[in-house]
Amino acid sequence: MPQTNPRAAPKGLRLHLVPVRQKDAKEFVAAWHRHHKPPPGAVFCVGAADDAGVLRAVAMVGRPVARLLDNGQTLEVTRTATDGTENANSLLYGAAWRAAKALGYTRLVTYTQAGESGASLRGAGWRVLAQRAPRRGWNCPSRPRESHGTDQIGRTLWEAPHPTSPTSPENAQQRNRSHFLPLLRAVRE
């Protein structure tokens, strides 16, 4: 595993993807995530390291937390954490979707809390699916639970771009080709 830096990253680092073991991803999340503990498990994890091999960010991808989304074809980015390195989250969200597709999954979702901009998700081409109102808590008579400190906070549900989406990279390339095709024909004539 790449080494972990205990201090925030300098700006302008070049990043590349690295494999990360679940145990190491959990340690990184415990050290760097602002408001959540590491999730209990994951289907896979991926990291972003700088040229010196210092781990700067991780993403943990697992089964969807919401039972209705857990259909065997959907995964959820359950946690990302960075040391503040620019563009690390966007890199990881894009990589998580490519990896999920390569494993045969057809959908990847994640949530952001109210007050988080979602810039990393938009940068990776994700789109907002729904706004979720704040919950009083997850404790109910049929399933008693303790508060984890994130009650009373609204959330936004995001979805990774589909190949048929007008904003997907594949369609953007095709759109660009079809846009320039008449121009190329005019130049040739």
N, CA and C atoms as an extended XYZ file, in Angstrom:
567
Properties=species:S:1:pos:R:3:atomname:S:1:resname:S:1:resid:I:1 pbc="F F F"
N         0.838       -1.187        0.000 N   MET     1
C         0.000        0.000        0.000 CA  MET     1
C         0.878        1.243        0.000 C   MET     1
N         0.470        2.290       -0.752 N   PRO     2
C         1.223        3.535       -0.689 CA  PRO     2
C         1.177        4.108        0.720 C   PRO     2
N         2.211        4.859        1.068 N   GLN     3
C         2.231        5.442        2.402 CA  GLN     3
C         1.187        6.538        2.514 C   GLN     3
N         0.765        6.842        3.738 N   THR     4
C        -0.245        7.857        4.001 CA  THR     4
C         0.416        9.084        4.596 C   THR     4
N         0.014       10.251        4.121 N   ASN     5
C         0.579       11.499        4.605 CA  ASN     5
C        -0.314       12.069        5.703 C   ASN     5
N         0.213       12.358        6.885 N   PRO     6
C        -0.609       12.875        7.972 CA  PRO     6
C        -0.980       14.347        7.814 C   PRO     6
N        -0.402       15.067        6.837 N   ARG     7
C        -0.714       16.480        6.640 CA  ARG     7
C        -1.434       16.702        5.323 C   ARG     7
N        -2.103       17.819        5.213 N   ALA     8
C        -2.828       18.165        3.985 CA  ALA     8
C        -1.843       18.306        2.829 C   ALA     8
N        -2.353       18.017        1.640 N   ALA     9
C        -1.526       17.994        0.446 CA  ALA     9
C        -1.289       19.391       -0.114 C   ALA     9
N        -0.115       19.589       -0.732 N   PRO    10
C         0.097       20.846       -1.444 CA  PRO    10
C        -0.768       20.872       -2.708 C   PRO    10
N        -1.017       22.041       -3.231 N   LYS    11
C        -1.852       22.183       -4.418 CA  LYS    11
C        -1.069       21.770       -5.672 C   LYS    11
N        -1.826       21.314       -6.694 N   GLY    12
C        -1.233       21.029       -7.992 CA  GLY    12
C        -0.521       19.683       -8.113 C   GLY    12
N        -0.812       18.742       -7.229 N   LEU    13
C        -0.184       17.423       -7.330 CA  LEU    13
C        -0.760       16.630       -8.500 C   LEU    13
N         0.082       15.846       -9.151 N   ARG    14
C        -0.399       14.914      -10.178 CA  ARG    14
C        -0.758       13.618       -9.474 C   ARG    14
N        -1.923       13.090       -9.792 N   LEU    15
C        -2.415       11.883       -9.130 CA  LEU    15
C        -2.575       10.746      -10.119 C   LEU    15
N        -2.463        9.535       -9.604 N   HIS    16
C        -2.762        8.340      -10.385 CA  HIS    16
C        -3.502        7.354       -9.483 C   HIS    16
N        -4.231        6.446      -10.109 N   LEU    17
C        -5.018        5.466       -9.360 CA  LEU    17
C        -4.135        4.359       -8.826 C   LEU    17
N        -4.471        3.893       -7.631 N   VAL    18
C        -3.754        2.774       -7.016 CA  VAL    18
C        -4.763        1.844       -6.345 C   VAL    18
N        -4.461        0.546       -6.323 N   PRO    19
C        -5.339       -0.355       -5.559 CA  PRO    19
C        -5.135       -0.113       -4.065 C   PRO    19
N        -6.207       -0.284       -3.320 N   VAL    20
C        -6.145       -0.086       -1.865 CA  VAL    20
C        -6.901       -1.224       -1.204 C   VAL    20
N        -6.293       -1.840       -0.226 N   ARG    21
C        -6.981       -2.883        0.539 CA  ARG    21
C        -8.035       -2.245        1.426 C   ARG    21
N        -9.094       -2.999        1.688 N   GLN    22
C       -10.206       -2.486        2.480 CA  GLN    22
C        -9.737       -1.995        3.852 C   GLN    22
N        -8.867       -2.750        4.479 N   LYS    23
C        -8.351       -2.380        5.802 CA  LYS    23
C        -7.655       -1.023        5.743 C   LYS    23
N        -6.846       -0.811        4.721 N   ASP    24
C        -6.119        0.451        4.575 CA  ASP    24
C        -7.070        1.598        4.229 C   ASP    24
N        -8.081        1.328        3.405 N   ALA    25
C        -9.066        2.350        3.065 CA  ALA    25
C        -9.820        2.780        4.325 C   ALA    25
N       -10.185        1.812        5.159 N   LYS    26
C       -10.891        2.145        6.402 CA  LYS    26
C       -10.028        3.019        7.309 C   LYS    26
N        -8.738        2.725        7.406 N   GLU    27
C        -7.838        3.541        8.218 CA  GLU    27
C        -7.751        4.958        7.676 C   GLU    27
N        -7.694        5.094        6.338 N   PHE    28
C        -7.626        6.413        5.720 CA  PHE    28
C        -8.909        7.196        6.000 C   PHE    28
N       -10.064        6.550        5.849 N   VAL    29
C       -11.346        7.204        6.114 CA  VAL    29
C       -11.417        7.634        7.578 C   VAL    29
N       -11.004        6.766        8.484 N   ALA    30
C       -11.027        7.107        9.911 CA  ALA    30
C       -10.167        8.333       10.197 C   ALA    30
N        -9.078        8.476        9.479 N   ALA    31
C        -8.170        9.595        9.713 CA  ALA    31
C        -8.635       10.888        9.037 C   ALA    31
N        -9.274       10.805        7.880 N   TRP    32
C        -9.516       11.995        7.079 CA  TRP    32
C       -10.976       12.395        6.870 C   TRP    32
N       -11.941       11.499        7.058 N   HIS    33
C       -13.325       11.877        6.748 CA  HIS    33
C       -13.868       12.838        7.792 C   HIS    33
N       -14.610       13.842        7.328 N   ARG    34
C       -15.073       14.914        8.226 CA  ARG    34
C       -16.157       14.474        9.199 C   ARG    34
N       -17.088       13.594        8.775 N   HIS    35
C       -18.231       13.345        9.638 CA  HIS    35
C       -18.712       11.903        9.697 C   HIS    35
N       -18.060       10.983        9.046 N   HIS    36
C       -18.489        9.588        9.106 CA  HIS    36
C       -17.332        8.664        9.462 C   HIS    36
N       -17.695        7.561       10.086 N   LYS    37
C       -16.739        6.483       10.309 CA  LYS    37
C       -16.650        5.656        9.034 C   LYS    37
N       -15.671        4.780        8.932 N   PRO    38
C       -15.600        3.903        7.760 CA  PRO    38
C       -16.813        2.973        7.708 C   PRO    38
N       -17.281        2.642        6.508 N   PRO    39
C       -18.389        1.683        6.407 CA  PRO    39
C       -17.917        0.294        6.831 C   PRO    39
N       -18.830       -0.596        7.179 N   PRO    40
C       -18.420       -1.914        7.664 CA  PRO    40
C       -17.764       -2.790        6.610 C   PRO    40
N       -18.078       -2.581        5.345 N   GLY    41
C       -17.487       -3.422        4.306 CA  GLY    41
C       -17.515       -2.728        2.964 C   GLY    41
N       -16.984       -3.400        1.948 N   ALA    42
C       -16.944       -2.839        0.602 CA  ALA    42
C       -16.810       -3.964       -0.405 C   ALA    42
N       -17.282       -3.723       -1.607 N   VAL    43
C       -17.063       -4.649       -2.708 CA  VAL    43
C       -15.658       -4.428       -3.258 C   VAL    43
N       -15.272       -3.141       -3.395 N   PHE    44
C       -13.900       -2.819       -3.787 CA  PHE    44
C       -13.550       -1.420       -3.299 C   PHE    44
N       -12.249       -1.143       -3.272 N   CYS    45
C       -11.733        0.167       -2.870 CA  CYS    45
C       -10.709        0.603       -3.902 C   CYS    45
N       -10.580        1.891       -4.076 N   VAL    46
C        -9.584        2.432       -5.000 CA  VAL    46
C        -9.001        3.682       -4.356 C   VAL    46
N        -7.745        3.965       -4.680 N   GLY    47
C        -7.083        5.122       -4.101 CA  GLY    47
C        -6.462        6.008       -5.153 C   GLY    47
N        -6.088        7.203       -4.735 N   ALA    48
C        -5.355        8.146       -5.575 CA  ALA    48
C        -4.070        8.486       -4.835 C   ALA    48
N        -2.948        8.309       -5.521 N   ALA    49
C        -1.644        8.595       -4.926 CA  ALA    49
C        -0.914        9.617       -5.783 C   ALA    49
N         0.010       10.339       -5.159 N   ASP    50
C         0.811       11.292       -5.928 CA  ASP    50
C         2.024       10.569       -6.513 C   ASP    50
N         2.867       11.307       -7.231 N   ASP    51
C         4.024       10.693       -7.898 CA  ASP    51
C         5.031       10.097       -6.923 C   ASP    51
N         5.004       10.563       -5.669 N   ALA    52
C         5.902       10.013       -4.652 CA  ALA    52
C         5.321        8.760       -4.004 C   ALA    52
N         4.096        8.369       -4.407 N   GLY    53
C         3.469        7.176       -3.845 CA  GLY    53
C         2.697        7.428       -2.570 C   GLY    53
N         2.492        8.709       -2.216 N   VAL    54
C         1.744        9.041       -1.009 CA  VAL    54
C         0.248        8.956       -1.324 C   VAL    54
N        -0.474        8.165       -0.543 N   LEU    55
C        -1.911        8.024       -0.723 CA  LEU    55
C        -2.592        9.327       -0.321 C   LEU    55
N        -3.355        9.907       -1.235 N   ARG    56
C        -3.996       11.194       -1.013 CA  ARG    56
C        -5.509       11.098       -0.862 C   ARG    56
N        -6.123       10.002       -1.361 N   ALA    57
C        -7.581        9.870       -1.299 CA  ALA    57
C        -7.970        8.412       -1.502 C   ALA    57
N        -9.131        8.051       -0.976 N   VAL    58
C        -9.670        6.705       -1.182 CA  VAL    58
C       -11.169        6.796       -1.448 C   VAL    58
N       -11.671        5.790       -2.150 N   ALA    59
C       -13.110        5.609       -2.334 CA  ALA    59
C       -13.430        4.173       -1.968 C   ALA    59
N       -14.511        4.005       -1.221 N   MET    60
C       -14.990        2.675       -0.853 CA  MET    60
C       -16.346        2.472       -1.524 C   MET    60
N       -16.477        1.374       -2.255 N   VAL    61
C       -17.693        1.088       -3.014 CA  VAL    61
C       -18.266       -0.233       -2.512 C   VAL    61
N       -19.549       -0.204       -2.175 N   GLY    62
C       -20.187       -1.408       -1.643 CA  GLY    62
C       -21.622       -1.531       -2.110 C   GLY    62
N       -22.310       -2.471       -1.494 N   ARG    63
C       -23.731       -2.640       -1.791 CA  ARG    63
C       -24.489       -1.405       -1.317 C   ARG    63
N       -25.568       -1.049       -2.000 N   PRO    64
C       -26.338        0.127       -1.571 CA  PRO    64
C       -26.879       -0.024       -0.156 C   PRO    64
N       -26.839        1.059        0.584 N   VAL    65
C       -27.366        1.059        1.941 CA  VAL    65
C       -28.890        0.940        1.908 C   VAL    65
N       -29.526        1.641        0.965 N   ALA    66
C       -30.984        1.580        0.829 CA  ALA    66
C       -31.378        0.226        0.239 C   ALA    66
N       -32.211       -0.511        0.956 N   ARG    67
C       -32.597       -1.855        0.515 CA  ARG    67
C       -33.253       -1.864       -0.853 C   ARG    67
N       -34.015       -0.825       -1.180 N   LEU    68
C       -34.698       -0.804       -2.467 CA  LEU    68
C       -33.738       -0.638       -3.648 C   LEU    68
N       -32.562       -0.106       -3.396 N   LEU    69
C       -31.567        0.026       -4.464 CA  LEU    69
C       -30.703       -1.217       -4.606 C   LEU    69
N       -30.734       -2.103       -3.625 N   ASP    70
C       -29.874       -3.291       -3.616 CA  ASP    70
C       -30.499       -4.391       -4.473 C   ASP    70
N       -30.365       -4.242       -5.801 N   ASN    71
C       -30.981       -5.163       -6.749 CA  ASN    71
C       -29.991       -6.112       -7.416 C   ASN    71
N       -28.750       -6.117       -6.974 N   GLY    72
C       -27.737       -6.980       -7.561 CA  GLY    72
C       -27.025       -6.355       -8.747 C   GLY    72
N       -27.542       -5.258       -9.277 N   GLN    73
C       -26.928       -4.564      -10.414 CA  GLN    73
C       -26.416       -3.175      -10.040 C   GLN    73
N       -26.657       -2.773       -8.799 N   THR    74
C       -26.324       -1.426       -8.352 CA  THR    74
C       -25.298       -1.483       -7.225 C   THR    74
N       -24.333       -0.585       -7.282 N   LEU    75
C       -23.386       -0.384       -6.189 CA  LEU    75
C       -23.490        1.061       -5.721 C   LEU    75
N       -22.942        1.318       -4.541 N   GLU    76
C       -22.945        2.664       -3.976 CA  GLU    76
C       -21.537        3.038       -3.520 C   GLU    76
N       -21.110        4.241       -3.872 N   VAL    77
C       -19.880        4.777       -3.285 CA  VAL    77
C       -20.264        5.175       -1.870 C   VAL    77
N       -19.881        4.340       -0.917 N   THR    78
C       -20.316        4.549        0.456 CA  THR    78
C       -19.437        5.539        1.206 C   THR    78
N       -18.206        5.745        0.722 N   ARG    79
C       -17.343        6.703        1.395 CA  ARG    79
C       -16.212        7.113        0.457 C   ARG    79
N       -15.916        8.416        0.457 N   THR    80
C       -14.662        8.916       -0.106 CA  THR    80
C       -14.026        9.781        0.964 C   THR    80
N       -12.723        9.856        0.935 N   ALA    81
C       -12.002       10.718        1.869 CA  ALA    81
C       -10.720       11.176        1.188 C   ALA    81
N       -10.372       12.442        1.398 N   THR    82
C        -9.126       12.971        0.841 CA  THR    82
C        -8.399       13.763        1.913 C   THR    82
N        -7.132       14.015        1.640 N   ASP    83
C        -6.362       14.886        2.523 CA  ASP    83
C        -6.433       16.333        2.047 C   ASP    83
N        -7.345       16.609        1.124 N   GLY    84
C        -7.510       17.964        0.605 CA  GLY    84
C        -6.911       18.156       -0.776 C   GLY    84
N        -6.338       17.124       -1.341 N   THR    85
C        -5.737       17.225       -2.666 CA  THR    85
C        -6.806       17.544       -3.707 C   THR    85
N        -6.536       18.554       -4.523 N   GLU    86
C        -7.490       18.980       -5.542 CA  GLU    86
C        -7.762       17.872       -6.552 C   GLU    86
N        -9.002       17.753       -6.956 N   ASN    87
C        -9.473       16.840       -8.000 CA  ASN    87
C        -9.375       15.359       -7.652 C   ASN    87
N        -8.984       15.034       -6.448 N   ALA    88
C        -8.842       13.625       -6.075 CA  ALA    88
C       -10.189       12.914       -6.071 C   ALA    88
N       -11.219       13.564       -5.518 N   ASN    89
C       -12.530       12.921       -5.482 CA  ASN    89
C       -13.086       12.699       -6.876 C   ASN    89
N       -12.952       13.661       -7.771 N   SER    90
C       -13.448       13.490       -9.141 CA  SER    90
C       -12.753       12.308       -9.810 C   SER    90
N       -11.445       12.208       -9.622 N   LEU    91
C       -10.696       11.083      -10.175 CA  LEU    91
C       -11.247        9.765       -9.654 C   LEU    91
N       -11.523        9.703       -8.356 N   LEU    92
C       -12.007        8.462       -7.748 CA  LEU    92
C       -13.435        8.126       -8.161 C   LEU    92
N       -14.311        9.126       -8.270 N   TYR    93
C       -15.681        8.851       -8.701 CA  TYR    93
C       -15.696        8.306      -10.129 C   TYR    93
N       -14.884        8.859      -10.997 N   GLY    94
C       -14.799        8.339      -12.359 CA  GLY    94
C       -14.246        6.923      -12.384 C   GLY    94
N       -13.208        6.678      -11.606 N   ALA    95
C       -12.601        5.344      -11.560 CA  ALA    95
C       -13.553        4.319      -10.958 C   ALA    95
N       -14.298        4.722       -9.946 N   ALA    96
C       -15.257        3.799       -9.311 CA  ALA    96
C       -16.315        3.360      -10.315 C   ALA    96
N       -16.787        4.282      -11.144 N   TRP    97
C       -17.804        3.928      -12.138 CA  TRP    97
C       -17.223        3.003      -13.214 C   TRP    97
N       -16.018        3.291      -13.675 N   ARG    98
C       -15.389        2.408      -14.674 CA  ARG    98
C       -15.173        1.011      -14.107 C   ARG    98
N       -14.743        0.925      -12.857 N   ALA    99
C       -14.521       -0.381      -12.220 CA  ALA    99
C       -15.837       -1.129      -12.030 C   ALA    99
N       -16.875       -0.426      -11.579 N   ALA   100
C       -18.180       -1.065      -11.377 CA  ALA   100
C       -18.709       -1.621      -12.698 C   ALA   100
N       -18.590       -0.833      -13.778 N   LYS   101
C       -19.031       -1.312      -15.099 CA  LYS   101
C       -18.226       -2.529      -15.528 C   LYS   101
N       -16.922       -2.500      -15.278 N   ALA   102
C       -16.068       -3.626      -15.657 CA  ALA   102
C       -16.447       -4.894      -14.902 C   ALA   102
N       -16.986       -4.741      -13.705 N   LEU   103
C       -17.437       -5.894      -12.914 CA  LEU   103
C       -18.848       -6.348      -13.296 C   LEU   103
N       -19.493       -5.641      -14.214 N   GLY   104
C       -20.813       -6.037      -14.682 CA  GLY   104
C       -21.975       -5.289      -14.053 C   GLY   104
N       -21.700       -4.321      -13.188 N   TYR   105
C       -22.780       -3.543      -12.581 CA  TYR   105
C       -23.287       -2.506      -13.577 C   TYR   105
N       -24.565       -2.185      -13.488 N   THR   106
C       -25.171       -1.261      -14.444 CA  THR   106
C       -25.495        0.099      -13.836 C   THR   106
N       -25.290        0.245      -12.537 N   ARG   107
C       -25.640        1.505      -11.890 CA  ARG   107
C       -24.738        1.728      -10.689 C   ARG   107
N       -24.350        2.999      -10.486 N   LEU   108
C       -23.554        3.385       -9.321 CA  LEU   108
C       -24.146        4.676       -8.769 C   LEU   108
N       -24.407        4.691       -7.471 N   VAL   109
C       -25.011        5.858       -6.820 CA  VAL   109
C       -24.150        6.276       -5.633 C   VAL   109
N       -24.421        7.467       -5.137 N   THR   110
C       -23.815        7.955       -3.903 CA  THR   110
C       -24.678        9.082       -3.353 C   THR   110
N       -24.388        9.506       -2.143 N   TYR   111
C       -25.117       10.594       -1.507 CA  TYR   111
C       -24.135       11.663       -1.051 C   TYR   111
N       -24.608       12.914       -1.070 N   THR   112
C       -23.892       13.999       -0.406 CA  THR   112
C       -24.835       14.598        0.621 C   THR   112
N       -24.255       15.198        1.639 N   GLN   113
C       -25.074       15.844        2.662 CA  GLN   113
C       -25.379       17.283        2.250 C   GLN   113
N       -26.486       17.813        2.788 N   ALA   114
C       -26.824       19.219        2.555 CA  ALA   114
C       -25.621       20.063        2.956 C   ALA   114
N       -25.305       21.035        2.152 N   GLY   115
C       -24.150       21.884        2.436 CA  GLY   115
C       -22.910       21.474        1.668 C   GLY   115
N       -22.901       20.271        1.094 N   GLU   116
C       -21.781       19.843        0.257 CA  GLU   116
C       -22.143       20.177       -1.191 C   GLU   116
N       -21.203       20.738       -1.921 N   SER   117
C       -21.508       21.271       -3.251 CA  SER   117
C       -21.733       20.208       -4.317 C   SER   117
N       -21.072       19.065       -4.198 N   GLY   118
C       -21.169       18.052       -5.248 CA  GLY   118
C       -20.282       18.356       -6.445 C   GLY   118
N       -19.365       19.297       -6.312 N   ALA   119
C       -18.501       19.687       -7.428 CA  ALA   119
C       -17.693       18.501       -7.962 C   ALA   119
N       -17.215       17.627       -7.074 N   SER   120
C       -16.445       16.459       -7.508 CA  SER   120
C       -17.299       15.524       -8.344 C   SER   120
N       -18.551       15.366       -7.953 N   LEU   121
C       -19.454       14.497       -8.695 CA  LEU   121
C       -19.793       15.101      -10.056 C   LEU   121
N       -20.090       16.393      -10.083 N   ARG   122
C       -20.363       17.045      -11.366 CA  ARG   122
C       -19.138       16.973      -12.258 C   ARG   122
N       -17.960       17.131      -11.677 N   GLY   123
C       -16.720       17.051      -12.441 CA  GLY   123
C       -16.500       15.681      -13.062 C   GLY   123
N       -17.043       14.646      -12.429 N   ALA   124
C       -16.924       13.281      -12.955 CA  ALA   124
C       -18.124       12.905      -13.827 C   ALA   124
N       -19.040       13.860      -14.065 N   GLY   125
C       -20.167       13.608      -14.952 CA  GLY   125
C       -21.405       13.028      -14.299 C   GLY   125
N       -21.436       12.960      -12.974 N   TRP   126
C       -22.598       12.410      -12.268 CA  TRP   126
C       -23.746       13.405      -12.314 C   TRP   126
N       -24.958       12.921      -12.087 N   ARG   127
C       -26.133       13.790      -12.086 CA  ARG   127
C       -26.967       13.554      -10.831 C   ARG   127
N       -27.689       14.596      -10.436 N   VAL   128
C       -28.566       14.516       -9.262 CA  VAL   128
C       -29.814       13.747       -9.638 C   VAL   128
N       -30.170       12.759       -8.820 N   LEU   129
C       -31.409       12.010       -9.017 CA  LEU   129
C       -32.515       12.502       -8.117 C   LEU   129
N       -32.188       12.838       -6.867 N   ALA   130
C       -33.237       13.226       -5.924 CA  ALA   130
C       -32.638       13.982       -4.746 C   ALA   130
N       -33.479       14.800       -4.142 N   GLN   131
C       -33.145       15.470       -2.891 CA  GLN   131
C       -33.904       14.746       -1.794 C   GLN   131
N       -33.230       14.343       -0.756 N   ARG   132
C       -33.862       13.652        0.367 CA  ARG   132
C       -33.980       14.608        1.548 C   ARG   132
N       -35.178       14.703        2.097 N   ALA   133
C       -35.414       15.571        3.248 CA  ALA   133
C       -34.688       15.017        4.470 C   ALA   133
N       -34.378       15.879        5.428 N   PRO   134
C       -33.749       15.390        6.661 CA  PRO   134
C       -34.654       14.399        7.386 C   PRO   134
N       -34.046       13.409        7.994 N   ARG   135
C       -34.789       12.426        8.793 CA  ARG   135
C       -34.634       12.773       10.263 C   ARG   135
N       -35.662       12.418       11.035 N   ARG   136
C       -35.562       12.611       12.498 CA  ARG   136
C       -34.504       11.690       13.083 C   ARG   136
N       -34.272       10.596       12.424 N   GLY   137
C       -33.304        9.604       12.878 CA  GLY   137
C       -33.668        8.257       12.300 C   GLY   137
N       -32.814        7.290       12.494 N   TRP   138
C       -33.043        5.954       11.943 CA  TRP   138
C       -33.648        5.012       12.971 C   TRP   138
N       -33.781        5.455       14.199 N   ASN   139
C       -34.354        4.619       15.247 CA  ASN   139
C       -35.863        4.474       15.033 C   ASN   139
N       -36.353        3.248       15.083 N   CYS   140
C       -37.799        3.008       14.996 CA  CYS   140
C       -38.121        1.787       15.856 C   CYS   140
N       -39.377        1.628       16.257 N   PRO   141
C       -39.724        0.521       17.148 CA  PRO   141
C       -39.348       -0.850       16.592 C   PRO   141
N       -39.501       -1.023       15.280 N   SER   142
C       -39.200       -2.336       14.695 CA  SER   142
C       -37.700       -2.601       14.561 C   SER   142
N       -36.899       -1.522       14.585 N   ARG   143
C       -35.456       -1.688       14.448 CA  ARG   143
C       -34.747       -0.572       15.210 C   ARG   143
N       -34.561       -0.757       16.511 N   PRO   144
C       -33.917        0.286       17.317 CA  PRO   144
C       -32.458        0.501       16.891 C   PRO   144
N       -32.069        1.778       16.782 N   ARG   145
C       -30.696        2.114       16.405 CA  ARG   145
C       -30.252        3.363       17.149 C   ARG   145
N       -28.954        3.479       17.298 N   GLU   146
C       -28.379        4.662       17.917 CA  GLU   146
C       -28.098        5.706       16.848 C   GLU   146
N       -28.097        6.972       17.250 N   SER   147
C       -27.783        8.059       16.336 CA  SER   147
C       -26.282        8.043       16.035 C   SER   147
N       -25.940        8.358       14.789 N   HIS   148
C       -24.529        8.431       14.389 CA  HIS   148
C       -24.101        9.873       14.133 C   HIS   148
N       -24.963       10.818       14.539 N   GLY   149
C       -24.614       12.219       14.396 CA  GLY   149
C       -24.966       12.835       13.057 C   GLY   149
N       -25.594       12.088       12.173 N   THR   150
C       -25.952       12.637       10.865 CA  THR   150
C       -27.464       12.735       10.679 C   THR   150
N       -28.215       12.612       11.773 N   ASP   151
C       -29.663       12.803       11.699 CA  ASP   151
C       -29.941       14.286       11.449 C   ASP   151
N       -31.126       14.591       10.995 N   GLN   152
C       -31.553       15.973       10.769 CA  GLN   152
C       -30.778       16.674        9.657 C   GLN   152
N       -30.163       15.911        8.748 N   ILE   153
C       -29.401       16.500        7.654 CA  ILE   153
C       -29.967       15.979        6.337 C   ILE   153
N       -30.326       16.895        5.446 N   GLY   154
C       -30.816       16.512        4.127 CA  GLY   154
C       -29.694       15.901        3.295 C   GLY   154
N       -30.076       15.136        2.299 N   ARG   155
C       -29.081       14.479        1.448 CA  ARG   155
C       -29.490       14.613       -0.016 C   ARG   155
N       -28.509       14.488       -0.895 N   THR   156
C       -28.739       14.484       -2.334 CA  THR   156
C       -28.281       13.147       -2.871 C   THR   156
N       -29.136       12.491       -3.650 N   LEU   157
C       -28.803       11.224       -4.291 CA  LEU   157
C       -28.259       11.512       -5.685 C   LEU   157
N       -27.083       10.958       -5.984 N   TRP   158
C       -26.407       11.149       -7.268 CA  TRP   158
C       -26.284        9.813       -7.980 C   TRP   158
N       -26.202        9.851       -9.306 N   GLU   159
C       -26.019        8.648      -10.111 CA  GLU   159
C       -24.905        8.887      -11.126 C   GLU   159
N       -24.073        7.863      -11.331 N   ALA   160
C       -23.003        7.934      -12.320 CA  ALA   160
C       -23.617        8.009      -13.712 C   ALA   160
N       -22.892        8.600      -14.657 N   PRO   161
C       -23.450        8.756      -16.007 CA  PRO   161
C       -23.625        7.412      -16.699 C   PRO   161
N       -24.730        7.274      -17.417 N   HIS   162
C       -24.981        6.074      -18.214 CA  HIS   162
C       -24.407        6.282      -19.604 C   HIS   162
N       -24.002        5.204      -20.288 N   PRO   163
C       -23.493        5.358      -21.649 CA  PRO   163
C       -24.513        6.023      -22.580 C   PRO   163
N       -25.800        5.928      -22.267 N   THR   164
C       -26.817        6.540      -23.114 CA  THR   164
C       -27.129        7.969      -22.693 C   THR   164
N       -26.500        8.434      -21.607 N   SER   165
C       -26.737        9.790      -21.120 CA  SER   165
C       -26.112       10.796      -22.076 C   SER   165
N       -26.789       11.930      -22.332 N   PRO   166
C       -26.201       12.925      -23.216 CA  PRO   166
C       -24.898       13.503      -22.688 C   PRO   166
N       -24.646       13.403      -21.372 N   THR   167
C       -23.416       13.964      -20.806 CA  THR   167
C       -22.313       12.926      -20.625 C   THR   167
N       -22.564       11.670      -21.025 N   SER   168
C       -21.521       10.663      -20.836 CA  SER   168
C       -20.345       10.951      -21.760 C   SER   168
N       -19.117       10.603      -21.355 N   PRO   169
C       -17.945       10.860      -22.197 CA  PRO   169
C       -18.051       10.189      -23.565 C   PRO   169
N       -18.620        8.984      -23.611 N   GLU   170
C       -18.750        8.286      -24.885 CA  GLU   170
C       -19.640        9.071      -25.839 C   GLU   170
N       -20.769        9.566      -25.330 N   ASN   171
C       -21.684       10.330      -26.175 CA  ASN   171
C       -21.122       11.700      -26.513 C   ASN   171
N       -20.348       12.288      -25.605 N   ALA   172
C       -19.733       13.580      -25.905 CA  ALA   172
C       -18.771       13.439      -27.071 C   ALA   172
N       -17.984       12.360      -27.094 N   GLN   173
C       -17.067       12.135      -28.212 CA  GLN   173
C       -17.839       11.950      -29.512 C   GLN   173
N       -18.911       11.154      -29.466 N   GLN   174
C       -19.723       10.933      -30.652 CA  GLN   174
C       -20.361       12.240      -31.113 C   GLN   174
N       -20.858       13.038      -30.170 N   ARG   175
C       -21.475       14.314      -30.492 CA  ARG   175
C       -20.446       15.231      -31.142 C   ARG   175
N       -19.226       15.239      -30.602 N   ASN   176
C       -18.182       16.084      -31.172 CA  ASN   176
C       -17.842       15.637      -32.594 C   ASN   176
N       -17.754       14.328      -32.807 N   ARG   177
C       -17.475       13.825      -34.159 CA  ARG   177
C       -18.577       14.225      -35.118 C   ARG   177
N       -19.839       14.023      -34.723 N   SER   178
C       -20.946       14.336      -35.621 CA  SER   178
C       -21.059       15.845      -35.851 C   SER   178
N       -20.644       16.642      -34.867 N   HIS   179
C       -20.682       18.097      -35.021 CA  HIS   179
C       -19.650       18.567      -36.039 C   HIS   179
N       -18.459       17.944      -36.010 N   PHE   180
C       -17.393       18.384      -36.889 CA  PHE   180
C       -17.396       17.691      -38.250 C   PHE   180
N       -18.175       16.624      -38.414 N   LEU   181
C       -18.208       15.904      -39.676 CA  LEU   181
C       -18.605       16.799      -40.849 C   LEU   181
N       -19.672       17.604      -40.747 N   PRO   182
C       -19.992       18.494      -41.874 CA  PRO   182
C       -18.875       19.498      -42.161 C   PRO   182
N       -18.192       19.961      -41.110 N   LEU   183
C       -17.086       20.888      -41.320 CA  LEU   183
C       -15.937       20.223      -42.066 C   LEU   183
N       -15.650       18.972      -41.726 N   LEU   184
C       -14.587       18.245      -42.412 CA  LEU   184
C       -14.937       18.029      -43.881 C   LEU   184
N       -16.205       17.683      -44.139 N   ARG   185
C       -16.632       17.484      -45.519 CA  ARG   185
C       -16.477       18.785      -46.309 C   ARG   185
N       -16.836       19.909      -45.690 N   ALA   186
C       -16.738       21.195      -46.387 CA  ALA   186
C       -15.297       21.527      -46.693 C   ALA   186
N       -14.379       21.209      -45.782 N   VAL   187
C       -12.954       21.481      -45.994 CA  VAL   187
C       -12.413       20.620      -47.123 C   VAL   187
N       -12.845       19.365      -47.198 N   ARG   188
C       -12.359       18.438      -48.235 CA  ARG   188
C       -12.851       18.848      -49.621 C   ARG   188
N       -14.027       19.466      -49.705 N   GLU   189
C       -14.602       19.803      -51.021 CA  GLU   189
C       -14.057       21.031      -51.594 C   GLU   189
